[in-house]
Amino acid sequence: MIDPALTQLMRMLMWAAVRQGWRLVKKPSGAFFTLFMLAMVSFGLMPTVVMALSDQKQPSSIIAELLGSAIPMLMYAAAAMMVVTDSGKAMLELKPAELQFVLAGPFTNSQILSYRLLTFGLGWLPLSFFFSVFLLPHFGSLLGGFLGIALGGAFITMIAFQYTLVRSRISPALLRAIRWSVGASLALIATEVAHQVLRSPDVYSVEMISRAINDGWAARVLTLPFRPFVLLIESAIGMEWLGGLLMSVALVVGITVSCYRTNGGFSELAVEGVARRQKKLERIRGGNVYAMSTRQAERSRSLPAFGWWGGVGPVAWSQVTSAIRRTGRLVPGMILMGVVAAIAAAVLLPQFPDTIPDPARTYAVPLALAASAYVGFLVSITAQSGFSANRRLLTWYQTLPIRPMAIATGMVTGTATVLLAIECAFCLPALVVSSLTMVQSLSVVFAGASFSLAFASMTNFISAVTGLRPMPSGTPDVFQGARALIFMMILGLSMTPILLFAVGSAAIAGVLVGFSWTFCSITAGLAMLAGLPVMWWYSGIRFVDSEFLGD
């Protein structure tokens, strides 16, 4: 099925990735963060392992109760989004270094496809095992959880692969029909959920919303192929578990065989993928991350020049203008939607006061901040601003006659501008519907803005100290995606002390002056801002003293 030369290529790429990782670990900063990450992961997994191995019956949690009902819908949504966005192209394409070797040999399409699937499996199986150990108390067994996650992820990926492989065999009209049908199915489920939530006589709760999502006829029909994987995850080892395993394996094997039967022209797809990657790299190096048209990119966008501000001004001006140019219409469009939603809420809410329940109105601003944080995270990791940008683009900043502290402070402004704009877009309608006073709501918004600034600063700090990037670039290898996940893990672990300090400070303020939205939110925001100058100072020094060897 696969040529020995391709297996040798995989071994060489894996060994190159191990050598590169070892060079990072040998550095003092790399060794420190490696030990820090291992310690935090160990502390995180220890309670999970103790709970799983304990003989006492663990109390049921919301996660355990909703896991089985939520996973099929989430899996269908993930597969649908992969089809709509045509993600299979990026997942199937070979990297330039791989393609030069593959096209030079007499390999068949099936052998090249086998090589790509094996490289995907080498990265996915360890992650599946980690997730299964982390969620072990909520699974029927460790083996079932591992197999369910591994096979479920493979099934979703193979759906994207199959859609990409058959694109050249069907007409453009049918392709548009498929994408529109998949998108319409998600819209149908959303409409059905909204109808059931508004018509339900039960009190609003997580369980009620989960039933509304999963009990509709559209959700039951569309998620049917994904339910064997949930059965495999939930059930203890036995006949029911074995039935789920057989159905899951049959689904994965069936779609894999279908991919092999329709893999004609896979080499051409790989070549097209390299051309797309090179074009994308050229766009990114030119600052056009979101593929704006040339006419839009050349359109002048006036922005008042910043002052000197001790050297912060020039760097901040460069980062803010780059962030505005790279995000294009994304952020202004979201702000416009937020304004429209706020106006609609201000007009309709007095006429239909019972549409939104009181608990939802009370927590409208915190929920909006949580949603904005998630969307801002997705946008910020693709914008590649600050110290997370391409290393070749950062050498210019090292030549500036500016103090390291000023460089690091200015580097934060690009990501912070995008995050604050997204927060504004989400909070505008929330401020209208919130039952809190304006002072209380604005204090919560201040805490959210402090979190956005701390998040942008931590992203820059990790990139400057460790050399990792949210979206790795450079010479590709089979662990390239794993390095991005390591960055996300380090980012999450590094933000944990900041959040704990903020929560602790808010609790102390509540004890001293009384628990209120205003005092607790302002105290939490100030606590998150307290350590940022030290973070900027150290990341600036590490950036200026670092040597870029190229990507």
Tab-separated table of C-alpha atoms in Angstrom, residues 5-6 9 13 93-107 112 115 267 270-271 274 278 475-476:
chain	number	residue	atom	x	y	z
A	5	ALA	CA	10.880	5.077	0.318
A	6	LEU	CA	7.882	6.991	1.666
A	9	LEU	CA	10.767	9.919	4.306
A	13	LEU	CA	10.964	14.080	8.910
A	93	GLU	CA	-1.870	18.899	0.320
A	94	LEU	CA	1.788	18.017	0.701
A	95	LYS	CA	4.413	20.440	1.886
A	96	PRO	CA	6.995	21.659	-0.667
A	97	ALA	CA	9.791	19.582	0.853
A	98	GLU	CA	7.642	16.454	0.737
A	99	LEU	CA	6.360	17.124	-2.762
A	100	GLN	CA	9.850	17.422	-4.240
A	101	PHE	CA	10.639	13.934	-2.963
A	102	VAL	CA	7.264	12.389	-3.819
A	103	LEU	CA	7.049	13.636	-7.398
A	104	ALA	CA	10.602	12.511	-8.123
A	105	GLY	CA	9.738	8.861	-7.503
A	106	PRO	CA	7.473	6.406	-9.322
A	107	PHE	CA	4.736	6.514	-6.695
A	112	ILE	CA	0.923	9.065	-1.944
A	115	TYR	CA	1.644	8.479	3.018
A	267	SER	CA	-0.716	14.223	-7.410
A	270	ALA	CA	-0.776	18.104	-4.191
A	271	VAL	CA	0.909	20.354	-6.756
A	274	VAL	CA	1.928	23.833	-2.984
A	278	GLN	CA	3.352	29.731	-1.851
A	475	THR	CA	10.385	23.962	6.769
A	476	PRO	CA	7.433	21.583	7.250
